[in-house]
Amino acid sequence: KCERKSDRLSSCIAGEYQIEITPRGCNADGFYGVVSSDTAPSVDLMDGLLSEQQVVARLPEGQFVCSVASARKPGEEASWSYVMAIPADSVPACKGKAVCAQNQGRRIEWIKPPTGTACRRQSTGYIGYIGDCAEGWVRSEEFGEFSTGL
């Protein structure tokens, strides 16, 4: 169940989770960062929040991502982040930035087969990405947003 504000989804409910959608998504003012795990060399992207969730792909430590949404139980901190692995060089604000250059060329392990079309920035219309962009839910502690922005 979702609510709309100004022709955009702003919040949804899935089971006992409240989901806040980042209105800026992966555009120039979006939330960018990397994934990391204290216990594994990769981070699992999950296709949902409920008990039937499955792994979509595994992202390597330090993979560049943008955050599209967050999920929390009422009264708690966000416990899940919905992220998308995108090419760092597709973000105009990344040009010439060391933080972006060091997060290039990492290998994504696909669990659900991709279509074979590379992830790329959509060139016209809505700012977004098309093709095989690994995306899914990760535990919020596995997403580290760049605190200084790009």
mmCIF file of C-alpha atoms in Angstrom:
data_model
loop_
_atom_site.group_PDB
_atom_site.id
_atom_site.type_symbol
_atom_site.label_atom_id
_atom_site.label_comp_id
_atom_site.label_asym_id
_atom_site.label_seq_id
_atom_site.Cartn_x
_atom_site.Cartn_y
_atom_site.Cartn_z
ATOM 1 C CA LYS A 1 0.000 0.000 0.000
ATOM 2 C CA CYS A 2 1.527 3.320 -1.068
ATOM 3 C CA GLU A 3 0.719 7.024 -0.832
ATOM 4 C CA ARG A 4 1.441 9.598 -3.519
ATOM 5 C CA LYS A 5 2.645 13.158 -3.112
ATOM 6 C CA SER A 6 2.941 15.371 -6.188
ATOM 7 C CA ASP A 7 2.591 12.447 -8.620
ATOM 8 C CA ARG A 8 5.388 10.492 -6.884
ATOM 9 C CA LEU A 9 5.314 7.646 -4.437
ATOM 10 C CA SER A 10 6.479 8.900 -1.068
ATOM 11 C CA SER A 11 5.801 6.110 1.398
ATOM 12 C CA CYS A 12 4.567 2.539 1.353
ATOM 13 C CA ILE A 13 3.804 -0.247 3.803
ATOM 14 C CA ALA A 14 5.005 -3.845 3.350
ATOM 15 C CA GLY A 15 3.999 -6.170 6.162
ATOM 16 C CA GLU A 16 5.179 -4.460 9.352
ATOM 17 C CA TYR A 17 7.665 -2.174 7.539
ATOM 18 C CA GLN A 18 7.181 1.475 6.628
ATOM 19 C CA ILE A 19 9.056 2.238 3.417
ATOM 20 C CA GLU A 20 10.268 5.752 2.639
ATOM 21 C CA ILE A 21 11.096 6.311 -1.009
ATOM 22 C CA THR A 22 13.964 8.664 -1.769
ATOM 23 C CA PRO A 23 12.433 11.194 -4.168
ATOM 24 C CA ARG A 24 15.813 11.998 -5.716
ATOM 25 C CA GLY A 25 16.597 8.328 -6.363
ATOM 26 C CA CYS A 26 19.805 7.954 -8.321
ATOM 27 C CA ASN A 27 19.850 11.430 -9.863
ATOM 28 C CA ALA A 28 22.486 14.122 -9.358
ATOM 29 C CA ASP A 29 21.236 14.910 -5.832
ATOM 30 C CA GLY A 30 20.729 11.285 -4.834
ATOM 31 C CA PHE A 31 22.222 9.344 -1.943
ATOM 32 C CA TYR A 32 25.399 7.522 -3.004
ATOM 33 C CA GLY A 33 27.730 5.263 -1.091
ATOM 34 C CA VAL A 34 29.195 1.773 -0.954
ATOM 35 C CA VAL A 35 28.188 -1.575 0.501
ATOM 36 C CA SER A 36 30.294 -3.432 3.051
ATOM 37 C CA SER A 37 30.000 -6.288 5.508
ATOM 38 C CA ASP A 38 31.829 -7.006 8.751
ATOM 39 C CA THR A 39 31.402 -10.753 8.269
ATOM 40 C CA ALA A 40 31.673 -11.494 4.527
ATOM 41 C CA PRO A 41 33.527 -10.355 1.378
ATOM 42 C CA SER A 42 30.196 -9.584 -0.293
ATOM 43 C CA VAL A 43 26.731 -8.225 0.482
ATOM 44 C CA ASP A 44 23.530 -10.014 -0.559
ATOM 45 C CA LEU A 45 20.858 -8.028 -2.386
ATOM 46 C CA MET A 46 17.446 -9.361 -1.363
ATOM 47 C CA ASP A 47 14.296 -9.154 -3.487
ATOM 48 C CA GLY A 48 12.001 -8.372 -0.548
ATOM 49 C CA LEU A 49 11.652 -7.700 3.159
ATOM 50 C CA LEU A 50 9.323 -10.473 4.180
ATOM 51 C CA SER A 51 10.075 -14.105 5.047
ATOM 52 C CA GLU A 52 10.094 -15.357 1.440
ATOM 53 C CA GLN A 53 12.950 -13.063 0.385
ATOM 54 C CA GLN A 54 15.581 -14.441 -1.974
ATOM 55 C CA VAL A 55 19.054 -13.300 -2.996
ATOM 56 C CA VAL A 56 19.088 -11.477 -6.340
ATOM 57 C CA ALA A 57 22.844 -10.828 -6.530
ATOM 58 C CA ARG A 58 25.955 -10.509 -4.365
ATOM 59 C CA LEU A 59 27.792 -7.210 -4.439
ATOM 60 C CA PRO A 60 31.513 -7.150 -3.680
ATOM 61 C CA GLU A 61 32.841 -5.155 -0.723
ATOM 62 C CA GLY A 62 33.061 -1.478 -1.689
ATOM 63 C CA GLN A 63 30.596 -1.649 -4.612
ATOM 64 C CA PHE A 64 29.342 1.827 -5.610
ATOM 65 C CA VAL A 65 25.550 2.119 -5.119
ATOM 66 C CA CYS A 66 22.776 4.658 -4.808
ATOM 67 C CA SER A 67 19.970 4.410 -2.260
ATOM 68 C CA VAL A 68 16.405 4.419 -3.553
ATOM 69 C CA ALA A 69 14.425 3.701 -0.350
ATOM 70 C CA SER A 70 14.663 2.727 3.308
ATOM 71 C CA ALA A 71 12.467 0.483 5.448
ATOM 72 C CA ARG A 72 11.819 0.578 9.175
ATOM 73 C CA LYS A 73 9.419 -0.825 11.678
ATOM 74 C CA PRO A 74 7.341 1.906 13.384
ATOM 75 C CA GLY A 75 9.350 3.721 16.060
ATOM 76 C CA GLU A 76 12.698 2.172 15.034
ATOM 77 C CA GLU A 77 15.697 3.288 13.001
ATOM 78 C CA ALA A 78 15.831 2.229 9.347
ATOM 79 C CA SER A 79 16.811 -1.424 9.210
ATOM 80 C CA TRP A 80 16.890 -1.948 5.432
ATOM 81 C CA SER A 81 18.028 0.128 2.454
ATOM 82 C CA TYR A 82 17.020 -0.473 -1.149
ATOM 83 C CA VAL A 83 20.120 0.126 -3.252
ATOM 84 C CA MET A 84 21.114 -0.088 -6.901
ATOM 85 C CA ALA A 85 24.632 -0.867 -8.119
ATOM 86 C CA ILE A 86 25.401 1.573 -10.907
ATOM 87 C CA PRO A 87 28.533 2.524 -12.826
ATOM 88 C CA ALA A 88 30.197 5.325 -10.839
ATOM 89 C CA ASP A 89 31.278 7.048 -14.051
ATOM 90 C CA SER A 90 27.614 7.430 -15.060
ATOM 91 C CA VAL A 91 27.081 9.954 -12.247
ATOM 92 C CA PRO A 92 28.110 13.428 -13.469
ATOM 93 C CA ALA A 93 29.152 14.501 -9.938
ATOM 94 C CA CYS A 94 31.651 11.592 -9.855
ATOM 95 C CA LYS A 95 33.823 12.921 -12.655
ATOM 96 C CA GLY A 96 37.364 13.366 -11.314
ATOM 97 C CA LYS A 97 36.538 12.271 -7.750
ATOM 98 C CA ALA A 98 38.832 9.692 -6.133
ATOM 99 C CA VAL A 99 36.006 8.215 -4.038
ATOM 100 C CA CYS A 100 34.234 7.210 -7.261
ATOM 101 C CA ALA A 101 37.313 6.016 -9.155
ATOM 102 C CA GLN A 102 38.276 3.563 -6.411
ATOM 103 C CA ASN A 103 34.844 1.914 -6.609
ATOM 104 C CA GLN A 104 34.926 1.029 -10.321
ATOM 105 C CA GLY A 105 35.204 -2.348 -12.024
ATOM 106 C CA ARG A 106 33.971 -4.632 -9.267
ATOM 107 C CA ARG A 107 32.386 -7.950 -10.266
ATOM 108 C CA ILE A 108 28.755 -8.584 -9.314
ATOM 109 C CA GLU A 109 27.776 -12.210 -8.735
ATOM 110 C CA TRP A 110 24.290 -12.676 -10.193
ATOM 111 C CA ILE A 111 22.047 -15.260 -8.514
ATOM 112 C CA LYS A 112 18.994 -14.522 -10.652
ATOM 113 C CA PRO A 113 20.203 -14.457 -14.270
ATOM 114 C CA PRO A 114 20.602 -11.000 -15.822
ATOM 115 C CA THR A 115 19.294 -10.247 -19.321
ATOM 116 C CA GLY A 116 22.724 -9.435 -20.712
ATOM 117 C CA THR A 117 22.148 -5.708 -21.178
ATOM 118 C CA ALA A 118 24.704 -3.591 -19.301
ATOM 119 C CA CYS A 119 23.460 -1.200 -16.623
ATOM 120 C CA ARG A 120 23.501 2.346 -17.975
ATOM 121 C CA ARG A 121 22.080 5.769 -17.316
ATOM 122 C CA GLN A 122 18.924 6.507 -19.286
ATOM 123 C CA SER A 123 19.746 9.288 -21.725
ATOM 124 C CA THR A 124 16.306 10.857 -22.128
ATOM 125 C CA GLY A 125 13.208 11.528 -20.066
ATOM 126 C CA TYR A 126 13.135 10.482 -16.416
ATOM 127 C CA ILE A 127 16.582 10.348 -14.805
ATOM 128 C CA GLY A 128 17.164 6.721 -14.089
ATOM 129 C CA TYR A 129 18.952 3.555 -15.115
ATOM 130 C CA ILE A 130 18.045 0.752 -17.479
ATOM 131 C CA GLY A 131 19.518 -2.645 -18.222
ATOM 132 C CA ASP A 132 20.992 -5.097 -15.717
ATOM 133 C CA CYS A 133 21.410 -2.891 -12.676
ATOM 134 C CA ALA A 134 21.688 -5.118 -9.617
ATOM 135 C CA GLU A 135 19.184 -3.777 -7.105
ATOM 136 C CA GLY A 136 17.584 -4.960 -3.907
ATOM 137 C CA TRP A 137 17.373 -4.675 -0.133
ATOM 138 C CA VAL A 138 20.452 -4.729 2.113
ATOM 139 C CA ARG A 139 20.630 -4.309 5.874
ATOM 140 C CA SER A 140 21.090 -0.600 6.588
ATOM 141 C CA GLU A 141 24.385 -1.234 8.376
ATOM 142 C CA GLU A 142 25.704 -2.675 5.081
ATOM 143 C CA PHE A 143 25.132 0.601 3.210
ATOM 144 C CA GLY A 144 27.555 3.413 3.931
ATOM 145 C CA GLU A 145 26.416 6.719 2.491
ATOM 146 C CA PHE A 146 29.161 9.125 1.470
ATOM 147 C CA SER A 147 29.009 11.683 4.275
ATOM 148 C CA THR A 148 30.660 14.430 2.240
ATOM 149 C CA GLY A 149 28.513 13.869 -0.825
ATOM 150 C CA LEU A 150 30.047 13.720 -4.262
#
